[in-house]
């Protein structure tokens, strides 16, 4: 009995760590509600604390929390987020969104990504880092913007415009990121033809997989009774998307977004599946944020300090200039828009960190710098982003 208690196997250790992470997330929620600190930042800091204990305290630089279980949990969380984002892209919503949101959104995305990419290249950073961070910079944290706008009680055009932009912003981010990874694979490969085929498969295969799962799911959704059958359907979709996209070597984010978009547009009762996923999404996101923070290599943080600072400043400049351009282009349509509206789109969280993890897998030589820069900048953008939203609304 005593001997068995002294031996903590990997299965028991994994279960204890999962329980501890979820327990800490409850504490983080309590702290966030009392201090107004973003709970996402607190969860990432919990992960950084895990990295400090394992890498500095236990001197295990290559230790990976949850070992082989961490990667599937991260993958499932990312697929859930992308699936829900796809559900936002209904034809009815896009028609209701109108040209104004598209003009400002595309201006902020285009100018922002260009500023980050060109700026990092001009500062001498490698092409893979510059293009990856340019694509990652497109994503915005819709929850932080929505909570700040709702708390302000503002119903003017600028508030409605911000809510409309963040509803589709991360979807643009996934598309841009998929194209950027495919283009980088082609540009950095010695065999241009083979790289082009792989890039085409990563994007085209994702569209095929999303369609192959989305069409039958759209037919099935609504024909199942609400409750447990719908929950099973929703979980089955997520697991199939995560597993098949990994096996086939296609973009899991794009495949999940296509599936969500097809279900939302073709099924009359599409809200059931999305609601079930929303109910179970948060525990997986807790693991995702904590494990993302724990993946930072503390021994090489000083190498990423310059990259992190450059990325933060360039993204802020890009958002500001993109907003200026969008407002100028939209002046014919609307005059009541603040010139600095792009600064209200600076909060950045889950999708950006997921992209960083995927980019680190694509380019392992730059993985440490990339992850460190995105994790550190996420803490900054999540903390100060809501302040910029309030400033723009004022």
mmCIF file of C-alpha atoms in Angstrom:
data_model
loop_
_atom_site.group_PDB
_atom_site.id
_atom_site.type_symbol
_atom_site.label_atom_id
_atom_site.label_comp_id
_atom_site.label_asym_id
_atom_site.label_seq_id
_atom_site.Cartn_x
_atom_site.Cartn_y
_atom_site.Cartn_z
ATOM 1 C CA UNK A 1 0.000 0.000 0.000
ATOM 2 C CA UNK A 2 2.713 2.467 1.026
ATOM 3 C CA UNK A 3 4.832 1.570 -1.986
ATOM 4 C CA UNK A 4 1.928 2.074 -4.417
ATOM 5 C CA UNK A 5 1.189 5.487 -2.877
ATOM 6 C CA UNK A 6 4.798 6.565 -3.351
ATOM 7 C CA UNK A 7 4.768 5.714 -7.045
ATOM 8 C CA UNK A 8 2.914 8.343 -9.037
ATOM 9 C CA UNK A 9 2.430 7.013 -12.546
ATOM 10 C CA UNK A 10 1.979 9.230 -15.629
ATOM 11 C CA UNK A 11 -1.772 8.564 -15.790
ATOM 12 C CA UNK A 12 -2.339 9.618 -12.169
ATOM 13 C CA UNK A 13 -0.023 12.625 -12.554
ATOM 14 C CA UNK A 14 -1.899 13.734 -15.674
ATOM 15 C CA UNK A 15 -5.292 13.473 -13.994
ATOM 16 C CA UNK A 16 -4.081 15.384 -10.922
ATOM 17 C CA UNK A 17 -2.606 18.126 -13.120
ATOM 18 C CA UNK A 18 -5.842 18.428 -15.127
ATOM 19 C CA UNK A 19 -7.815 18.813 -11.922
ATOM 20 C CA UNK A 20 -5.325 21.324 -10.543
ATOM 21 C CA UNK A 21 -5.480 23.435 -13.714
ATOM 22 C CA UNK A 22 -9.298 23.551 -13.642
ATOM 23 C CA UNK A 23 -9.237 24.402 -9.921
ATOM 24 C CA UNK A 24 -6.813 27.252 -10.574
ATOM 25 C CA UNK A 25 -9.112 28.535 -13.339
ATOM 26 C CA UNK A 26 -11.891 28.937 -10.741
ATOM 27 C CA UNK A 27 -9.499 30.967 -8.594
ATOM 28 C CA UNK A 28 -8.523 33.024 -11.677
ATOM 29 C CA UNK A 29 -12.211 33.753 -12.359
ATOM 30 C CA UNK A 30 -12.650 34.990 -8.793
ATOM 31 C CA UNK A 31 -9.567 37.219 -9.007
ATOM 32 C CA UNK A 32 -10.654 38.556 -12.417
ATOM 33 C CA UNK A 33 -14.142 39.458 -11.163
ATOM 34 C CA UNK A 34 -12.690 41.379 -8.204
ATOM 35 C CA UNK A 35 -9.779 43.116 -9.906
ATOM 36 C CA UNK A 36 -11.001 43.491 -13.523
ATOM 37 C CA UNK A 37 -7.836 41.767 -14.690
ATOM 38 C CA UNK A 38 -8.472 39.683 -17.834
ATOM 39 C CA UNK A 39 -8.942 36.050 -16.829
ATOM 40 C CA UNK A 40 -7.157 34.946 -20.001
ATOM 41 C CA UNK A 41 -4.034 36.812 -18.884
ATOM 42 C CA UNK A 42 -4.296 35.214 -15.455
ATOM 43 C CA UNK A 43 -4.525 31.723 -16.988
ATOM 44 C CA UNK A 44 -1.511 32.384 -19.208
ATOM 45 C CA UNK A 45 0.389 33.565 -16.126
ATOM 46 C CA UNK A 46 -0.563 30.300 -14.388
ATOM 47 C CA UNK A 47 1.048 28.500 -17.322
ATOM 48 C CA UNK A 48 4.151 30.671 -17.066
ATOM 49 C CA UNK A 49 4.256 29.746 -13.363
ATOM 50 C CA UNK A 50 4.221 26.067 -14.369
ATOM 51 C CA UNK A 51 7.129 26.800 -16.731
ATOM 52 C CA UNK A 52 9.049 28.521 -13.911
ATOM 53 C CA UNK A 53 8.565 25.521 -11.597
ATOM 54 C CA UNK A 54 9.518 22.881 -14.168
ATOM 55 C CA UNK A 55 12.337 24.731 -15.963
ATOM 56 C CA UNK A 56 13.927 26.695 -13.121
ATOM 57 C CA UNK A 57 12.814 24.935 -9.943
ATOM 58 C CA UNK A 58 13.011 21.321 -11.116
ATOM 59 C CA UNK A 59 15.632 22.102 -13.800
ATOM 60 C CA UNK A 60 13.731 20.195 -16.491
ATOM 61 C CA UNK A 61 14.046 22.452 -19.564
ATOM 62 C CA UNK A 62 12.484 19.880 -21.910
ATOM 63 C CA UNK A 63 9.597 18.924 -19.599
ATOM 64 C CA UNK A 64 6.152 19.136 -21.216
ATOM 65 C CA UNK A 65 3.113 19.451 -18.920
ATOM 66 C CA UNK A 66 0.656 16.577 -19.487
ATOM 67 C CA UNK A 67 3.227 15.060 -21.870
ATOM 68 C CA UNK A 68 1.391 13.591 -24.887
ATOM 69 C CA UNK A 69 -2.052 14.714 -23.672
ATOM 70 C CA UNK A 70 -1.334 18.423 -24.039
ATOM 71 C CA UNK A 71 -1.245 18.504 -27.847
ATOM 72 C CA UNK A 72 -4.692 16.859 -28.370
ATOM 73 C CA UNK A 73 -6.263 19.197 -25.789
ATOM 74 C CA UNK A 74 -4.819 22.248 -27.561
ATOM 75 C CA UNK A 75 -5.960 20.918 -30.947
ATOM 76 C CA UNK A 76 -9.521 20.294 -29.733
ATOM 77 C CA UNK A 77 -9.727 23.777 -28.195
ATOM 78 C CA UNK A 78 -8.555 25.426 -31.439
ATOM 79 C CA UNK A 79 -11.013 23.423 -33.555
ATOM 80 C CA UNK A 80 -13.863 24.442 -31.219
ATOM 81 C CA UNK A 81 -12.962 28.118 -31.572
ATOM 82 C CA UNK A 82 -12.692 27.904 -35.376
ATOM 83 C CA UNK A 83 -15.980 25.967 -35.632
ATOM 84 C CA UNK A 84 -17.818 28.627 -33.612
ATOM 85 C CA UNK A 85 -16.240 31.380 -35.722
ATOM 86 C CA UNK A 86 -17.481 29.684 -38.874
ATOM 87 C CA UNK A 87 -20.975 29.723 -37.408
ATOM 88 C CA UNK A 88 -20.807 33.529 -37.319
ATOM 89 C CA UNK A 89 -20.401 33.737 -41.114
ATOM 90 C CA UNK A 90 -24.018 33.393 -42.179
ATOM 91 C CA UNK A 91 -25.250 35.093 -45.347
ATOM 92 C CA UNK A 92 -27.894 36.895 -43.303
ATOM 93 C CA UNK A 93 -25.296 38.322 -40.935
ATOM 94 C CA UNK A 94 -22.961 39.344 -43.769
ATOM 95 C CA UNK A 95 -25.848 41.128 -45.508
ATOM 96 C CA UNK A 96 -26.790 42.838 -42.251
ATOM 97 C CA UNK A 97 -23.162 43.715 -41.571
ATOM 98 C CA UNK A 98 -23.089 45.962 -44.587
ATOM 99 C CA UNK A 99 -20.238 47.525 -46.516
ATOM 100 C CA UNK A 100 -19.105 49.862 -43.733
ATOM 101 C CA UNK A 101 -17.875 47.043 -41.477
ATOM 102 C CA UNK A 102 -16.183 45.304 -44.395
ATOM 103 C CA UNK A 103 -14.379 48.503 -45.426
ATOM 104 C CA UNK A 104 -13.021 49.277 -41.950
ATOM 105 C CA UNK A 105 -12.279 45.635 -41.134
ATOM 106 C CA UNK A 106 -10.328 44.954 -44.331
ATOM 107 C CA UNK A 107 -8.439 48.259 -43.994
ATOM 108 C CA UNK A 108 -7.320 47.430 -40.440
ATOM 109 C CA UNK A 109 -6.381 43.877 -41.456
ATOM 110 C CA UNK A 110 -4.482 44.846 -44.603
ATOM 111 C CA UNK A 111 -2.557 47.801 -43.236
ATOM 112 C CA UNK A 112 -1.941 46.114 -39.875
ATOM 113 C CA UNK A 113 -0.505 42.920 -41.370
ATOM 114 C CA UNK A 114 1.597 44.934 -43.828
ATOM 115 C CA UNK A 115 2.997 47.136 -41.058
ATOM 116 C CA UNK A 116 4.014 44.156 -38.912
ATOM 117 C CA UNK A 117 5.474 42.121 -41.783
ATOM 118 C CA UNK A 118 7.401 44.909 -43.506
ATOM 119 C CA UNK A 119 8.483 46.421 -40.191
ATOM 120 C CA UNK A 120 9.950 43.168 -38.857
ATOM 121 C CA UNK A 121 11.720 42.478 -42.156
ATOM 122 C CA UNK A 122 13.185 46.006 -42.122
ATOM 123 C CA UNK A 123 14.459 45.387 -38.583
ATOM 124 C CA UNK A 124 16.320 42.303 -39.825
ATOM 125 C CA UNK A 125 14.122 39.490 -38.488
ATOM 126 C CA UNK A 126 13.852 36.272 -40.570
ATOM 127 C CA UNK A 127 11.153 35.967 -43.230
ATOM 128 C CA UNK A 128 9.368 33.096 -41.415
ATOM 129 C CA UNK A 129 9.054 35.149 -38.223
ATOM 130 C CA UNK A 130 7.965 38.322 -40.017
ATOM 131 C CA UNK A 131 5.255 36.685 -42.141
ATOM 132 C CA UNK A 132 3.996 34.449 -39.312
ATOM 133 C CA UNK A 133 3.612 37.373 -36.910
ATOM 134 C CA UNK A 134 2.041 39.516 -39.647
ATOM 135 C CA UNK A 135 -0.648 36.847 -40.107
ATOM 136 C CA UNK A 136 -1.061 36.342 -36.347
ATOM 137 C CA UNK A 137 -1.481 40.108 -35.837
ATOM 138 C CA UNK A 138 -4.768 40.035 -37.776
ATOM 139 C CA UNK A 139 -6.655 38.183 -35.011
ATOM 140 C CA UNK A 140 -8.622 40.114 -32.382
ATOM 141 C CA UNK A 141 -10.110 38.946 -29.087
ATOM 142 C CA UNK A 142 -13.870 39.486 -29.609
ATOM 143 C CA UNK A 143 -14.763 38.730 -25.979
ATOM 144 C CA UNK A 144 -12.621 41.569 -24.577
ATOM 145 C CA UNK A 145 -14.036 44.099 -27.060
ATOM 146 C CA UNK A 146 -17.637 42.949 -26.608
ATOM 147 C CA UNK A 147 -17.454 43.014 -22.796
ATOM 148 C CA UNK A 148 -15.956 46.518 -22.807
ATOM 149 C CA UNK A 149 -18.543 47.873 -25.270
ATOM 150 C CA UNK A 150 -21.464 46.330 -23.370
ATOM 151 C CA UNK A 151 -20.116 47.634 -20.048
ATOM 152 C CA UNK A 152 -19.924 51.162 -21.496
ATOM 153 C CA UNK A 153 -23.584 51.091 -22.550
ATOM 154 C CA UNK A 154 -22.616 52.873 -25.775
ATOM 155 C CA UNK A 155 -25.065 52.339 -28.664
ATOM 156 C CA UNK A 156 -23.625 54.829 -31.147
ATOM 157 C CA UNK A 157 -22.390 53.884 -34.602
ATOM 158 C CA UNK A 158 -18.796 53.407 -33.425
ATOM 159 C CA UNK A 159 -19.879 50.830 -30.810
ATOM 160 C CA UNK A 160 -22.047 48.926 -33.290
ATOM 161 C CA UNK A 161 -19.217 49.039 -35.816
ATOM 162 C CA UNK A 162 -16.729 47.534 -33.340
ATOM 163 C CA UNK A 163 -19.126 44.719 -32.439
ATOM 164 C CA UNK A 164 -19.647 43.943 -36.115
ATOM 165 C CA UNK A 165 -15.924 43.909 -36.897
ATOM 166 C CA UNK A 166 -14.896 41.595 -34.053
ATOM 167 C CA UNK A 167 -17.661 39.168 -35.024
ATOM 168 C CA UNK A 168 -15.820 38.386 -38.285
ATOM 169 C CA UNK A 169 -12.250 39.507 -37.519
ATOM 170 C CA UNK A 170 -10.896 36.154 -36.322
ATOM 171 C CA UNK A 171 -12.406 34.463 -39.371
ATOM 172 C CA UNK A 172 -10.313 36.766 -41.576
ATOM 173 C CA UNK A 173 -7.359 35.920 -39.357
ATOM 174 C CA UNK A 174 -7.723 32.175 -39.959
ATOM 175 C CA UNK A 175 -7.923 32.714 -43.724
ATOM 176 C CA UNK A 176 -4.882 35.009 -43.765
ATOM 177 C CA UNK A 177 -2.914 32.636 -41.532
ATOM 178 C CA UNK A 178 -3.687 29.623 -43.735
ATOM 179 C CA UNK A 179 -2.577 31.503 -46.851
ATOM 180 C CA UNK A 180 0.552 32.813 -45.102
ATOM 181 C CA UNK A 181 1.657 29.358 -43.917
ATOM 182 C CA UNK A 182 1.110 27.919 -47.382
ATOM 183 C CA UNK A 183 3.020 30.784 -49.030
ATOM 184 C CA UNK A 184 5.897 30.493 -46.544
ATOM 185 C CA UNK A 185 6.163 26.754 -47.116
ATOM 186 C CA UNK A 186 6.455 27.409 -50.838
ATOM 187 C CA UNK A 187 8.905 30.329 -50.503
ATOM 188 C CA UNK A 188 11.278 28.631 -48.040
ATOM 189 C CA UNK A 189 11.346 25.242 -49.716
ATOM 190 C CA UNK A 190 14.095 24.244 -52.108
ATOM 191 C CA UNK A 191 11.620 22.213 -54.175
ATOM 192 C CA UNK A 192 9.156 24.842 -55.348
ATOM 193 C CA UNK A 193 6.796 22.461 -57.144
ATOM 194 C CA UNK A 194 6.515 20.051 -54.221
ATOM 195 C CA UNK A 195 6.012 22.938 -51.766
ATOM 196 C CA UNK A 196 3.298 24.403 -53.992
ATOM 197 C CA UNK A 197 1.492 21.047 -54.062
ATOM 198 C CA UNK A 198 1.719 20.753 -50.269
ATOM 199 C CA UNK A 199 0.439 24.302 -49.804
ATOM 200 C CA UNK A 200 -2.430 23.659 -52.192
ATOM 201 C CA UNK A 201 -3.342 20.470 -50.337
ATOM 202 C CA UNK A 202 -3.189 22.166 -46.925
ATOM 203 C CA UNK A 203 -5.743 24.758 -48.057
ATOM 204 C CA UNK A 204 -7.740 22.789 -50.634
ATOM 205 C CA UNK A 205 -7.777 19.669 -48.478
ATOM 206 C CA UNK A 206 -9.134 21.724 -45.581
ATOM 207 C CA UNK A 207 -11.978 22.986 -47.778
ATOM 208 C CA UNK A 208 -12.746 19.422 -48.913
ATOM 209 C CA UNK A 209 -12.635 18.035 -45.362
ATOM 210 C CA UNK A 210 -14.799 20.854 -44.006
ATOM 211 C CA UNK A 211 -17.331 20.257 -46.787
ATOM 212 C CA UNK A 212 -17.281 16.467 -46.364
ATOM 213 C CA UNK A 213 -18.097 16.822 -42.655
ATOM 214 C CA UNK A 214 -20.215 19.964 -42.855
ATOM 215 C CA UNK A 215 -22.793 18.835 -45.441
ATOM 216 C CA UNK A 216 -23.951 15.644 -43.664
ATOM 217 C CA UNK A 217 -23.748 17.452 -40.312
ATOM 218 C CA UNK A 218 -26.006 20.223 -41.645
ATOM 219 C CA UNK A 219 -28.525 17.581 -42.747
ATOM 220 C CA UNK A 220 -28.322 15.760 -39.395
ATOM 221 C CA UNK A 221 -28.521 18.851 -37.170
ATOM 222 C CA UNK A 222 -32.106 19.484 -36.135
ATOM 223 C CA UNK A 223 -33.185 15.915 -36.833
ATOM 224 C CA UNK A 224 -31.794 14.846 -33.470
ATOM 225 C CA UNK A 225 -33.707 15.482 -30.288
ATOM 226 C CA UNK A 226 -32.306 18.331 -28.157
ATOM 227 C CA UNK A 227 -30.146 17.236 -25.242
ATOM 228 C CA UNK A 228 -27.782 14.298 -25.112
ATOM 229 C CA UNK A 229 -27.969 13.306 -28.840
ATOM 230 C CA UNK A 230 -27.094 16.868 -29.844
ATOM 231 C CA UNK A 231 -24.193 16.917 -27.401
ATOM 232 C CA UNK A 232 -22.853 13.683 -28.887
ATOM 233 C CA UNK A 233 -23.194 15.130 -32.392
ATOM 234 C CA UNK A 234 -21.316 18.301 -31.454
ATOM 235 C CA UNK A 235 -18.450 16.440 -29.747
ATOM 236 C CA UNK A 236 -18.236 13.964 -32.644
ATOM 237 C CA UNK A 237 -17.851 16.851 -35.115
ATOM 238 C CA UNK A 238 -15.021 18.425 -33.120
ATOM 239 C CA UNK A 239 -13.111 15.168 -32.625
ATOM 240 C CA UNK A 240 -13.480 14.158 -36.282
ATOM 241 C CA UNK A 241 -12.288 17.560 -37.473
ATOM 242 C CA UNK A 242 -9.304 17.582 -35.104
ATOM 243 C CA UNK A 243 -8.247 14.006 -35.834
ATOM 244 C CA UNK A 244 -8.818 13.893 -39.598
ATOM 245 C CA UNK A 245 -7.163 17.258 -40.252
ATOM 246 C CA UNK A 246 -4.057 16.111 -38.359
ATOM 247 C CA UNK A 247 -4.001 12.768 -40.186
ATOM 248 C CA UNK A 248 -4.514 14.325 -43.616
ATOM 249 C CA UNK A 249 -2.097 17.200 -43.018
ATOM 250 C CA UNK A 250 -4.586 20.002 -43.725
ATOM 251 C CA UNK A 251 -5.404 23.208 -41.864
ATOM 252 C CA UNK A 252 -7.609 22.237 -38.921
ATOM 253 C CA UNK A 253 -8.683 25.850 -38.341
ATOM 254 C CA UNK A 254 -9.867 26.339 -41.920
ATOM 255 C CA UNK A 255 -11.602 22.930 -42.055
ATOM 256 C CA UNK A 256 -13.473 23.633 -38.807
ATOM 257 C CA UNK A 257 -14.478 27.105 -39.979
ATOM 258 C CA UNK A 258 -15.855 25.721 -43.277
ATOM 259 C CA UNK A 259 -17.859 23.081 -41.366
ATOM 260 C CA UNK A 260 -19.311 25.674 -39.021
ATOM 261 C CA UNK A 261 -20.167 28.006 -41.919
ATOM 262 C CA UNK A 262 -21.973 25.243 -43.856
ATOM 263 C CA UNK A 263 -24.015 24.155 -40.832
ATOM 264 C CA UNK A 264 -24.948 27.747 -39.987
ATOM 265 C CA UNK A 265 -26.112 28.489 -43.538
ATOM 266 C CA UNK A 266 -27.772 25.190 -44.500
ATOM 267 C CA UNK A 267 -29.441 23.960 -41.315
ATOM 268 C CA UNK A 268 -32.614 25.455 -39.873
ATOM 269 C CA UNK A 269 -31.714 24.328 -36.345
ATOM 270 C CA UNK A 270 -27.997 25.079 -36.516
ATOM 271 C CA UNK A 271 -27.918 26.889 -33.165
ATOM 272 C CA UNK A 272 -28.273 23.597 -31.284
ATOM 273 C CA UNK A 273 -24.807 22.284 -32.193
ATOM 274 C CA UNK A 274 -23.146 25.637 -31.599
ATOM 275 C CA UNK A 275 -24.847 26.031 -28.221
ATOM 276 C CA UNK A 276 -23.693 22.579 -27.112
ATOM 277 C CA UNK A 277 -20.092 23.379 -28.044
ATOM 278 C CA UNK A 278 -20.264 26.739 -26.267
ATOM 279 C CA UNK A 279 -21.351 24.878 -23.114
ATOM 280 C CA UNK A 280 -18.263 22.636 -23.088
ATOM 281 C CA UNK A 281 -15.742 25.003 -24.696
ATOM 282 C CA UNK A 282 -14.369 26.807 -21.640
ATOM 283 C CA UNK A 283 -12.633 23.871 -19.853
ATOM 284 C CA UNK A 284 -10.709 23.124 -23.050
ATOM 285 C CA UNK A 285 -9.771 26.796 -23.398
ATOM 286 C CA UNK A 286 -8.500 26.739 -19.808
ATOM 287 C CA UNK A 287 -6.119 23.910 -20.689
ATOM 288 C CA UNK A 288 -5.175 25.729 -23.896
ATOM 289 C CA UNK A 289 -4.208 29.018 -22.220
ATOM 290 C CA UNK A 290 -2.357 27.378 -19.345
ATOM 291 C CA UNK A 291 -0.442 25.012 -21.635
ATOM 292 C CA UNK A 292 0.393 27.896 -23.977
ATOM 293 C CA UNK A 293 1.968 29.804 -21.100
ATOM 294 C CA UNK A 294 3.774 26.667 -19.923
ATOM 295 C CA UNK A 295 5.302 26.160 -23.390
ATOM 296 C CA UNK A 296 7.476 29.285 -23.103
ATOM 297 C CA UNK A 297 11.216 28.551 -22.972
ATOM 298 C CA UNK A 298 12.379 30.775 -20.109
ATOM 299 C CA UNK A 299 16.075 30.292 -20.882
ATOM 300 C CA UNK A 300 15.646 32.076 -24.208
ATOM 301 C CA UNK A 301 13.288 34.870 -23.206
ATOM 302 C CA UNK A 302 16.019 37.503 -23.570
ATOM 303 C CA UNK A 303 16.439 36.527 -27.232
ATOM 304 C CA UNK A 304 12.748 37.217 -27.876
ATOM 305 C CA UNK A 305 12.610 40.537 -25.966
ATOM 306 C CA UNK A 306 13.444 42.667 -29.005
ATOM 307 C CA UNK A 307 11.040 40.739 -31.221
ATOM 308 C CA UNK A 308 8.243 41.081 -28.647
ATOM 309 C CA UNK A 309 8.705 44.839 -28.280
ATOM 310 C CA UNK A 310 8.882 45.331 -32.060
ATOM 311 C CA UNK A 311 5.751 43.233 -32.611
ATOM 312 C CA UNK A 312 3.741 45.143 -29.989
ATOM 313 C CA UNK A 313 4.712 48.566 -31.349
ATOM 314 C CA UNK A 314 4.272 47.628 -35.015
ATOM 315 C CA UNK A 315 0.861 46.063 -34.369
ATOM 316 C CA UNK A 316 -0.320 49.193 -32.549
ATOM 317 C CA UNK A 317 0.939 51.412 -35.380
ATOM 318 C CA UNK A 318 -0.648 49.127 -37.987
ATOM 319 C CA UNK A 319 -4.013 49.123 -36.213
ATOM 320 C CA UNK A 320 -3.965 52.915 -35.895
ATOM 321 C CA UNK A 321 -3.046 53.500 -39.561
ATOM 322 C CA UNK A 322 -5.497 50.857 -40.753
ATOM 323 C CA UNK A 323 -8.296 52.511 -38.809
ATOM 324 C CA UNK A 324 -7.360 55.909 -40.247
ATOM 325 C CA UNK A 325 -7.521 54.519 -43.773
ATOM 326 C CA UNK A 326 -10.805 52.742 -43.122
ATOM 327 C CA UNK A 327 -12.435 55.884 -41.719
ATOM 328 C CA UNK A 328 -11.164 57.927 -44.669
ATOM 329 C CA UNK A 329 -12.553 55.401 -47.157
ATOM 330 C CA UNK A 330 -15.867 55.296 -45.292
ATOM 331 C CA UNK A 331 -16.232 59.081 -44.955
ATOM 332 C CA UNK A 332 -18.583 59.164 -47.923
ATOM 333 C CA UNK A 333 -20.871 56.781 -46.086
ATOM 334 C CA UNK A 334 -20.530 57.798 -42.411
ATOM 335 C CA UNK A 335 -19.049 60.838 -40.737
ATOM 336 C CA UNK A 336 -19.482 59.880 -37.090
ATOM 337 C CA UNK A 337 -16.421 57.646 -36.735
ATOM 338 C CA UNK A 338 -13.330 58.289 -34.568
ATOM 339 C CA UNK A 339 -10.077 58.396 -36.503
ATOM 340 C CA UNK A 340 -8.339 56.153 -33.957
ATOM 341 C CA UNK A 341 -10.953 53.369 -34.124
ATOM 342 C CA UNK A 342 -8.272 50.847 -35.082
ATOM 343 C CA UNK A 343 -6.796 51.049 -31.567
ATOM 344 C CA UNK A 344 -10.016 49.566 -30.204
ATOM 345 C CA UNK A 345 -9.171 46.353 -32.082
ATOM 346 C CA UNK A 346 -5.909 45.636 -30.241
ATOM 347 C CA UNK A 347 -7.048 42.963 -27.696
ATOM 348 C CA UNK A 348 -5.646 39.604 -28.783
ATOM 349 C CA UNK A 349 -5.920 36.180 -27.157
ATOM 350 C CA UNK A 350 -6.875 32.619 -28.033
ATOM 351 C CA UNK A 351 -6.825 32.502 -31.825
ATOM 352 C CA UNK A 352 -3.498 34.361 -31.976
ATOM 353 C CA UNK A 353 -1.891 31.978 -29.490
ATOM 354 C CA UNK A 354 -3.276 28.996 -31.390
ATOM 355 C CA UNK A 355 -1.786 30.341 -34.603
ATOM 356 C CA UNK A 356 1.559 30.797 -32.845
ATOM 357 C CA UNK A 357 1.545 27.152 -31.710
ATOM 358 C CA UNK A 358 0.759 25.972 -35.240
ATOM 359 C CA UNK A 359 3.400 28.259 -36.759
ATOM 360 C CA UNK A 360 5.966 26.946 -34.257
ATOM 361 C CA UNK A 361 5.222 23.430 -35.528
ATOM 362 C CA UNK A 362 5.731 24.580 -39.124
ATOM 363 C CA UNK A 363 9.012 26.373 -38.349
ATOM 364 C CA UNK A 364 10.581 24.771 -35.248
ATOM 365 C CA UNK A 365 13.801 26.759 -35.652
ATOM 366 C CA UNK A 366 11.848 29.931 -34.818
ATOM 367 C CA UNK A 367 9.278 28.296 -32.541
ATOM 368 C CA UNK A 368 10.682 29.507 -29.219
ATOM 369 C CA UNK A 369 10.973 33.154 -30.271
ATOM 370 C CA UNK A 370 7.541 33.070 -31.904
ATOM 371 C CA UNK A 371 5.752 31.571 -28.900
ATOM 372 C CA UNK A 372 7.533 33.845 -26.419
ATOM 373 C CA UNK A 373 6.642 36.965 -28.433
ATOM 374 C CA UNK A 374 2.971 36.040 -28.825
ATOM 375 C CA UNK A 375 2.486 34.931 -25.197
ATOM 376 C CA UNK A 376 4.122 38.108 -23.845
ATOM 377 C CA UNK A 377 2.257 40.386 -26.262
ATOM 378 C CA UNK A 378 -1.031 38.660 -25.417
ATOM 379 C CA UNK A 379 -0.553 39.616 -21.766
ATOM 380 C CA UNK A 380 0.043 43.233 -22.845
ATOM 381 C CA UNK A 381 -2.825 43.435 -25.347
ATOM 382 C CA UNK A 382 -5.326 41.713 -23.042
ATOM 383 C CA UNK A 383 -4.409 44.028 -20.153
ATOM 384 C CA UNK A 384 -4.269 47.375 -21.952
ATOM 385 C CA UNK A 385 -6.544 46.619 -24.929
ATOM 386 C CA UNK A 386 -9.827 47.223 -23.044
ATOM 387 C CA UNK A 387 -8.461 50.620 -21.928
ATOM 388 C CA UNK A 388 -7.945 51.557 -25.580
ATOM 389 C CA UNK A 389 -11.487 50.399 -26.393
ATOM 390 C CA UNK A 390 -12.867 52.697 -23.669
ATOM 391 C CA UNK A 391 -10.700 55.565 -24.947
ATOM 392 C CA UNK A 392 -12.043 55.194 -28.492
ATOM 393 C CA UNK A 393 -15.643 55.035 -27.250
ATOM 394 C CA UNK A 394 -15.130 58.229 -25.273
#
